[in-house]
Backbone as a chain_set.jsonl record, in Angstrom:
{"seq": "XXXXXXXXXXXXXXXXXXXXXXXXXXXXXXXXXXXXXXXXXXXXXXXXXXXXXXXXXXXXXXXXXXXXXXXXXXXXXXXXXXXXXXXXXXXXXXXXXXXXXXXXXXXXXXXXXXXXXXXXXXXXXXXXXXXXXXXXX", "coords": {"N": [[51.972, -66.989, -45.264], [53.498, -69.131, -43.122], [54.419, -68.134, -39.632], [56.5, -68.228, -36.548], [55.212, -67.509, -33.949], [56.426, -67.331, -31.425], [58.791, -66.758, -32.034], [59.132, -64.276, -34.126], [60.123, -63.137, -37.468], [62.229, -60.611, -38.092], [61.592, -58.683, -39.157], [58.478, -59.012, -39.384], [58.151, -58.704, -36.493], [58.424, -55.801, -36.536], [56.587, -54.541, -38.228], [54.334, -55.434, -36.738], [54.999, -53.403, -34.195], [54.401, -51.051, -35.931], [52.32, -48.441, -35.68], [49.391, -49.325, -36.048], [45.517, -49.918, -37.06], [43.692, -52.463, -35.882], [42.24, -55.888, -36.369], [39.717, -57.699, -35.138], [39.108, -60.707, -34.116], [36.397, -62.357, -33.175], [34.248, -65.207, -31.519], [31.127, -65.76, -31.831], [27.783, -67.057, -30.423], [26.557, -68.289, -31.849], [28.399, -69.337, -33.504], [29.121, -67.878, -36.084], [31.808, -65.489, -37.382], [32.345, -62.139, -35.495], [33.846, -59.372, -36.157], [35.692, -56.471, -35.239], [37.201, -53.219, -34.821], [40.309, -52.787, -33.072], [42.808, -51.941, -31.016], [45.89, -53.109, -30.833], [48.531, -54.84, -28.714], [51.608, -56.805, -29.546], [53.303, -59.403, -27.563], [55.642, -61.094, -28.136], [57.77, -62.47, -26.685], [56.128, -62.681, -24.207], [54.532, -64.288, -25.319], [51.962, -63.551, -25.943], [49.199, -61.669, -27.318], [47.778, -58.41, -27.101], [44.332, -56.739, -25.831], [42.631, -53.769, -25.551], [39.648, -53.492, -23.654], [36.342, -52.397, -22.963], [34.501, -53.672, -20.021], [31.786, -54.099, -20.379], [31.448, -54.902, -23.188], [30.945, -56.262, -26.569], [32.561, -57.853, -27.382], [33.862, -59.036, -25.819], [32.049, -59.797, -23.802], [31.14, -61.818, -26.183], [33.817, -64.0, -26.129], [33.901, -64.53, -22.853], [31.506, -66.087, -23.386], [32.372, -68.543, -24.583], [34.066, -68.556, -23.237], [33.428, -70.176, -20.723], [33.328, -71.766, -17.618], [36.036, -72.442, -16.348], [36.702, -73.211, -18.843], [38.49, -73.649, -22.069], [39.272, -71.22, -22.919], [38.466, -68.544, -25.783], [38.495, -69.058, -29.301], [40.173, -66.596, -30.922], [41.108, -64.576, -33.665], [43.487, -61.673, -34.273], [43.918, -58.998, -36.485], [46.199, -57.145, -39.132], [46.394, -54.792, -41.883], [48.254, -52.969, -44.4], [48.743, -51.956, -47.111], [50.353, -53.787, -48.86], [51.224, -55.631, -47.084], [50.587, -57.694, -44.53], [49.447, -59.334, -41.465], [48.592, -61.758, -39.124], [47.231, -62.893, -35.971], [46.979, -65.533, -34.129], [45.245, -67.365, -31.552], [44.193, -68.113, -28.303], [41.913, -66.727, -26.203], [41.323, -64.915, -23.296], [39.634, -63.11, -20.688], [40.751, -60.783, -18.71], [40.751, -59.273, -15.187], [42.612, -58.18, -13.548], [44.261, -55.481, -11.837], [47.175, -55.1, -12.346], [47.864, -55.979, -14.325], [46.431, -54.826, -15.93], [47.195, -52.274, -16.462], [49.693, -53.032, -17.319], [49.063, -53.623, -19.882], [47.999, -51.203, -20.783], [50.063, -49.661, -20.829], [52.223, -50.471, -22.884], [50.171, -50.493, -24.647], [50.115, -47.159, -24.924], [52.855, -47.071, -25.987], [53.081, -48.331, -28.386], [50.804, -46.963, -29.818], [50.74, -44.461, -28.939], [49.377, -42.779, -27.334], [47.874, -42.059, -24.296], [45.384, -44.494, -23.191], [42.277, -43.362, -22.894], [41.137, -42.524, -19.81], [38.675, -45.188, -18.048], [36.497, -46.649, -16.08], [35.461, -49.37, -16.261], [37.808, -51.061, -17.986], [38.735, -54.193, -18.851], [40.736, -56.826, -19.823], [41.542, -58.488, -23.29], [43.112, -60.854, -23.079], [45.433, -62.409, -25.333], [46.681, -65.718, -25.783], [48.645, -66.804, -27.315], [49.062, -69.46, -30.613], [49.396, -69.207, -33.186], [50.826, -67.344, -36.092], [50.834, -65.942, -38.793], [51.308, -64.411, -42.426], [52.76, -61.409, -43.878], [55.027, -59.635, -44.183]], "CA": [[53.229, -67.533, -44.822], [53.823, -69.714, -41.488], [55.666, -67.663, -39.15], [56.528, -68.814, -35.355], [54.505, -66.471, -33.128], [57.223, -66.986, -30.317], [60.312, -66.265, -32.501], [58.677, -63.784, -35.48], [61.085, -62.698, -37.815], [62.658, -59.053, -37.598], [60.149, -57.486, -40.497], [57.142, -59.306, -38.806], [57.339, -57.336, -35.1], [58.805, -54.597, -36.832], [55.238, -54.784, -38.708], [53.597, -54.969, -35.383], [55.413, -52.384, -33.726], [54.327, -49.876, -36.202], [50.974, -47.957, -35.863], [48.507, -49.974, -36.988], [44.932, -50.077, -36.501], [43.839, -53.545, -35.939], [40.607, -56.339, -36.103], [39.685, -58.672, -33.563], [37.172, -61.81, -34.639], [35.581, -63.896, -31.879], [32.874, -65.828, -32.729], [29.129, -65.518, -31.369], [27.262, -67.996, -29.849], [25.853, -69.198, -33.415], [29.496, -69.648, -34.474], [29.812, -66.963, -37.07], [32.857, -64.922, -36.671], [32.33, -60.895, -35.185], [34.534, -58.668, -36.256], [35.277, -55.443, -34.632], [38.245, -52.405, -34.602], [40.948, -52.837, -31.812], [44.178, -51.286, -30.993], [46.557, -54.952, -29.969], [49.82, -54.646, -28.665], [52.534, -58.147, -29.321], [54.401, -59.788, -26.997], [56.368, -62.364, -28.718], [58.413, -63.174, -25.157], [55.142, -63.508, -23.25], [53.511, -65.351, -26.233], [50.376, -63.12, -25.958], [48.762, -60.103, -27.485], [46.769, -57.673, -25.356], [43.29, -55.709, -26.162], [41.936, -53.305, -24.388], [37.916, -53.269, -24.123], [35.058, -52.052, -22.088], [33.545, -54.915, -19.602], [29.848, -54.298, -21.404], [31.27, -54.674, -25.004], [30.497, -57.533, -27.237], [33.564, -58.5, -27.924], [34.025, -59.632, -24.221], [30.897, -61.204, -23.993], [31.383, -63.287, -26.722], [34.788, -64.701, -25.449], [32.81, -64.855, -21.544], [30.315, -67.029, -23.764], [32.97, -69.404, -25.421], [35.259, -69.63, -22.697], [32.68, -70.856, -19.525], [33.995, -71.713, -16.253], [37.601, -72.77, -16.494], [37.307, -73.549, -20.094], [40.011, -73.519, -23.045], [39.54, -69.607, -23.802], [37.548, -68.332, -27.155], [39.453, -68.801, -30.001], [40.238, -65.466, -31.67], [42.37, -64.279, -34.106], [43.795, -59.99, -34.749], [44.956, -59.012, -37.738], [46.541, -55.599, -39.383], [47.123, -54.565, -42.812], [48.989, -52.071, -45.072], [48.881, -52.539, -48.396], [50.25, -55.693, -49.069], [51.521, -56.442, -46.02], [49.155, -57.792, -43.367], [50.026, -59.736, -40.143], [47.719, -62.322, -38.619], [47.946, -63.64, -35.02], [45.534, -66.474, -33.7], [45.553, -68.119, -30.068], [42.994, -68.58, -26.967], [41.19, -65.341, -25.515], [40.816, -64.588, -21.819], [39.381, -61.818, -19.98], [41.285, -60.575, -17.672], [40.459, -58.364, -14.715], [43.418, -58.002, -12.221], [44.722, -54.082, -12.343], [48.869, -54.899, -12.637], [47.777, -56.579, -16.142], [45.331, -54.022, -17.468], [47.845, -51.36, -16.699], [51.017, -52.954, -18.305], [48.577, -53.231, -21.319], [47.877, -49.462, -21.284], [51.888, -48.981, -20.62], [52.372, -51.334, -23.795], [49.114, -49.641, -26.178], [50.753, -45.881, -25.496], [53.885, -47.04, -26.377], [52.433, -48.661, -30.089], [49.674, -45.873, -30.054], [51.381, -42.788, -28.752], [48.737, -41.853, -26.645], [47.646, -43.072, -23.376], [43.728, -44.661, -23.188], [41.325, -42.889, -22.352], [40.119, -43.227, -18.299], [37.856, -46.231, -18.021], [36.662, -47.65, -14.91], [35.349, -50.467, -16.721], [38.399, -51.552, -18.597], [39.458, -55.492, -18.65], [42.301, -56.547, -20.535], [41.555, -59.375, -23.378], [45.046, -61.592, -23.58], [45.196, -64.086, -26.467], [47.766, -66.53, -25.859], [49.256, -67.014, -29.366], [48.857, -70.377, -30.898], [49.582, -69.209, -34.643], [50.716, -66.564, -36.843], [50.892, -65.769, -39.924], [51.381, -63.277, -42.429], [53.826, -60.944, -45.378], [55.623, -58.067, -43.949]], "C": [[53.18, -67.732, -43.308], [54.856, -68.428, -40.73], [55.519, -68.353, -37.859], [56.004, -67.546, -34.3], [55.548, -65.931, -31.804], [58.304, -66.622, -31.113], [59.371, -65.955, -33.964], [60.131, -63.279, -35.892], [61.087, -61.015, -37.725], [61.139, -58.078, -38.406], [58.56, -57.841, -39.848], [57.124, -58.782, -37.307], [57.784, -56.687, -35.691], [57.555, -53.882, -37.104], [54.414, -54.033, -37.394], [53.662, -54.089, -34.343], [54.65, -51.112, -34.029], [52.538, -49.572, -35.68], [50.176, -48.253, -36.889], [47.015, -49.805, -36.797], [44.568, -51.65, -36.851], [42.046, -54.101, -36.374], [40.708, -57.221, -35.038], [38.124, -59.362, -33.757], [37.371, -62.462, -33.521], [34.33, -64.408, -32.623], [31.498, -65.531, -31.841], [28.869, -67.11, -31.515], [26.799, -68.816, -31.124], [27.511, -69.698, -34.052], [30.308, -68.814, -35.508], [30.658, -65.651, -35.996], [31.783, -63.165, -36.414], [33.61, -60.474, -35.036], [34.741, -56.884, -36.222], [36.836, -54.815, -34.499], [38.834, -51.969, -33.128], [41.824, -52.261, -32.49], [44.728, -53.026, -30.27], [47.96, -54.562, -30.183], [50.356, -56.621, -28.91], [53.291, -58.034, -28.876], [55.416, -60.822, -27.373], [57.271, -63.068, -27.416], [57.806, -63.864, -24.102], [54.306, -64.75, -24.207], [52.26, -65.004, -26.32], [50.29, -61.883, -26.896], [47.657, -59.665, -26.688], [46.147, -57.047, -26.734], [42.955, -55.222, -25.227], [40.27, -53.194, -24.768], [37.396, -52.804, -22.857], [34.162, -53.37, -21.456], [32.462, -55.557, -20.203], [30.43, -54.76, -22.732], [30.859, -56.155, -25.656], [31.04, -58.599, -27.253], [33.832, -59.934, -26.616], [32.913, -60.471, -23.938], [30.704, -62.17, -24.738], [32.691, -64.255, -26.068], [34.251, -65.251, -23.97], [32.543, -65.82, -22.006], [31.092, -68.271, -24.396], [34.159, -69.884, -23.991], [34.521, -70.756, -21.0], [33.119, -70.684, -18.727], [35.338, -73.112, -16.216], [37.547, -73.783, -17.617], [38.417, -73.179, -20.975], [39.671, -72.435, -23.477], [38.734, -69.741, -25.394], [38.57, -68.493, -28.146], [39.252, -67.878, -31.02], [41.367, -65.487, -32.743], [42.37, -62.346, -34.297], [44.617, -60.377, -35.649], [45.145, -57.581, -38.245], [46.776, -55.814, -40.743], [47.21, -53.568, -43.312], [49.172, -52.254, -45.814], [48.829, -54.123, -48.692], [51.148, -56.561, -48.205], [50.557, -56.23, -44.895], [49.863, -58.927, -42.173], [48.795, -60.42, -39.644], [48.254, -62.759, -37.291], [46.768, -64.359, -34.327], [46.066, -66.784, -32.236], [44.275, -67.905, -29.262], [42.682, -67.32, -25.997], [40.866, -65.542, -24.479], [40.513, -63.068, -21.381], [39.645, -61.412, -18.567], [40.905, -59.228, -16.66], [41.826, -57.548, -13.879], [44.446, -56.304, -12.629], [46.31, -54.153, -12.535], [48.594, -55.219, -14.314], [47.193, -55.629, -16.993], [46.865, -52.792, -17.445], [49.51, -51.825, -17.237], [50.494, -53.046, -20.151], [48.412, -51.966, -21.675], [49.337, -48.754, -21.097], [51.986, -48.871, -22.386], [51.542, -50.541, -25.222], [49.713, -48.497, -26.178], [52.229, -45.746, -25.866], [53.781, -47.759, -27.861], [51.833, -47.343, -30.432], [50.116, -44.519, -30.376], [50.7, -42.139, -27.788], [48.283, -42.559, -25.03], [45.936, -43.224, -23.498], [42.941, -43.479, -22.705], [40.936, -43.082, -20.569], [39.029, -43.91, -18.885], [37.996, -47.081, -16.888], [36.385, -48.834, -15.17], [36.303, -51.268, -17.393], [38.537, -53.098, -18.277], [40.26, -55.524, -20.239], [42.001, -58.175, -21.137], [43.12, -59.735, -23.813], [44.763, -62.711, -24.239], [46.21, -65.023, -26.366], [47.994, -67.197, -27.117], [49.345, -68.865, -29.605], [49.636, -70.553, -32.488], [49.618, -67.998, -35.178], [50.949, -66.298, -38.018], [51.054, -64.426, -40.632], [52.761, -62.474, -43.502], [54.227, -59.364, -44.816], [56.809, -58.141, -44.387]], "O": [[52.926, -66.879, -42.458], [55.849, -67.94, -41.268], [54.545, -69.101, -37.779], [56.82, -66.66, -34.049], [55.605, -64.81, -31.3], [58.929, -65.806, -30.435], [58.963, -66.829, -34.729], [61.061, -63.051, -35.118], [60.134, -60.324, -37.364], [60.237, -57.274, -38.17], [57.641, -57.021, -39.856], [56.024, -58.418, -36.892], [56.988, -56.635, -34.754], [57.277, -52.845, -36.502], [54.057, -52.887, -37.118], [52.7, -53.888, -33.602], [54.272, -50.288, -33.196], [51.743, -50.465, -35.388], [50.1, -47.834, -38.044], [47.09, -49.155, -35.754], [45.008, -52.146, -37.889], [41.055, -53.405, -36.592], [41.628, -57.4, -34.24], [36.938, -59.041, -33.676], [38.376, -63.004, -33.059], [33.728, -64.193, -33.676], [31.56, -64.529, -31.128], [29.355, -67.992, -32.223], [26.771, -70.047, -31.127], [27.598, -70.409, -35.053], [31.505, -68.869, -35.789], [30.489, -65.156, -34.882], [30.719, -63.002, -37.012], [34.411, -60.879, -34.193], [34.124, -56.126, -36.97], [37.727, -55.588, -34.148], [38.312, -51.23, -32.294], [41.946, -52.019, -33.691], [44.131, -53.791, -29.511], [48.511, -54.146, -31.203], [49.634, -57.543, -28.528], [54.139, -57.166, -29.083], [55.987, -61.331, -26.409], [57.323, -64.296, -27.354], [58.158, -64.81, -23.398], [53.696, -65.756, -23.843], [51.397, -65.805, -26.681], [51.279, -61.201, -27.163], [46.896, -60.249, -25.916], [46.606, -56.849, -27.859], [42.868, -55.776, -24.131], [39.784, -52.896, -25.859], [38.036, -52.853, -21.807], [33.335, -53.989, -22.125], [32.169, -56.723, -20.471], [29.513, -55.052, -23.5], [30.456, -57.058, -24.922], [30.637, -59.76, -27.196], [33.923, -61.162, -26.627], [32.933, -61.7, -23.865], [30.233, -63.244, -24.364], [32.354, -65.293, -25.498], [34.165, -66.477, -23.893], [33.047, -66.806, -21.469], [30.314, -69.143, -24.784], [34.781, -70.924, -23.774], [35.052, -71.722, -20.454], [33.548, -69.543, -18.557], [35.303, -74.335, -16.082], [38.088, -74.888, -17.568], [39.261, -72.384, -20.563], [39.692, -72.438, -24.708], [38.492, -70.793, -25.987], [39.659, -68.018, -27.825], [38.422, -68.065, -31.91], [42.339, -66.242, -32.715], [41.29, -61.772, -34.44], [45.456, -61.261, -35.821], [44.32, -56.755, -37.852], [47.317, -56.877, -41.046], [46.327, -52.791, -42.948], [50.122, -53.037, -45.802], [48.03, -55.058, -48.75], [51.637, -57.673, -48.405], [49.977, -55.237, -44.456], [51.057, -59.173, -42.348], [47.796, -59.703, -39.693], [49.454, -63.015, -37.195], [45.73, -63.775, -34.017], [47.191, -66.46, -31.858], [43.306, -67.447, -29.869], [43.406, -67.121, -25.022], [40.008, -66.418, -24.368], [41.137, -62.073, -21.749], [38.971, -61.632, -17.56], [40.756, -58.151, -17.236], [41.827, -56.328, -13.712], [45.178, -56.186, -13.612], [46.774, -53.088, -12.941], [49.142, -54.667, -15.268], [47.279, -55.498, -18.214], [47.464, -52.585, -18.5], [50.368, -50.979, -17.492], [51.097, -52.747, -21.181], [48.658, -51.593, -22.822], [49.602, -47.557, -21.211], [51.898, -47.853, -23.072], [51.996, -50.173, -26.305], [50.118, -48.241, -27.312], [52.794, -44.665, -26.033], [54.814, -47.55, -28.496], [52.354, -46.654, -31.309], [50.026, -43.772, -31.35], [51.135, -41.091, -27.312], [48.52, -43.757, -24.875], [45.247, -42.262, -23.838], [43.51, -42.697, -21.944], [40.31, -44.114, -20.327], [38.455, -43.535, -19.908], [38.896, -47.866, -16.588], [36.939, -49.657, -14.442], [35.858, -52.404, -17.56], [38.402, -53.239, -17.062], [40.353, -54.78, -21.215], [42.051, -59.12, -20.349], [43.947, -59.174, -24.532], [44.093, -63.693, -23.916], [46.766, -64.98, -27.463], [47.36, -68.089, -27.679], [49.73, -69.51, -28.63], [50.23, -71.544, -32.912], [48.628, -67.302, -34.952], [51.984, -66.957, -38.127], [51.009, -63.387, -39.974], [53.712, -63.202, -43.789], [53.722, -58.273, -45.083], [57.539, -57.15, -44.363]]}, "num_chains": 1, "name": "protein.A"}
């Protein structure tokens, strides 16, 4: 089911609110998707969802590798499910470095999570700018 990523209905962030654990596909340089276990907070106001990752990780290097130098972002999608409700959210992956952004994402994850991250001097902060969601909550 279509939903509008900027105006989800009440049961779909309610969904996303709860404690979920999440996925997070990018694709690899060959194209096929990689899929890998994130924590992703939604913003439905900013129109983004946030990950947090490790500079070195894969995930980040694939997006790096898809988005170039001031290209259109990797296109990802995260998704959560719970039985038989699941939640999809697609849009355009950037890797962000700048420290006001990583730390309203680690405000944002211990307020989904419960906990605060871990220290990480390496952190960057991927933001997907929402394009499409989908989804049965």
């Amino acid at each position: 089911m279509a939903i509008d990523p900027l105006h989800p209905t009440p049961a779909y962030l309610s969904f996303w609110r709860e404690r979920h654990l999440c996925t997070l596909t990018t694709p690899r340089p060959d194209g096929t998707p990689h899929v890998v276990p994130v924590g992703v907070t939604y913003d439905p106001q900013a129109g983004v969802a946030r990950v947090l990752a490790n500079k070195s990780s894969t995930k980040v290097s694939h997006i790096l590798a898809a988005t170039g130098v001031d290209g259109p972002g990797a296109r990802v999608a995260v998704c959560q499910v719970d039985g038989r409700r699941w939640a999809t959210l697609e849009g355009q992956a950037y890797v962000r470095t700048e420290p006001g952004e990583i730390a309203e994402a680690m405000r944002r994850y211990e307020e989904r999570y419960g906990r605060v991250p871990r220290e990480n001097p390496d952190r960057v902060l991927i933001e997907i700018e929402l394009t499409r969601a989908m989804g049965k909550a």
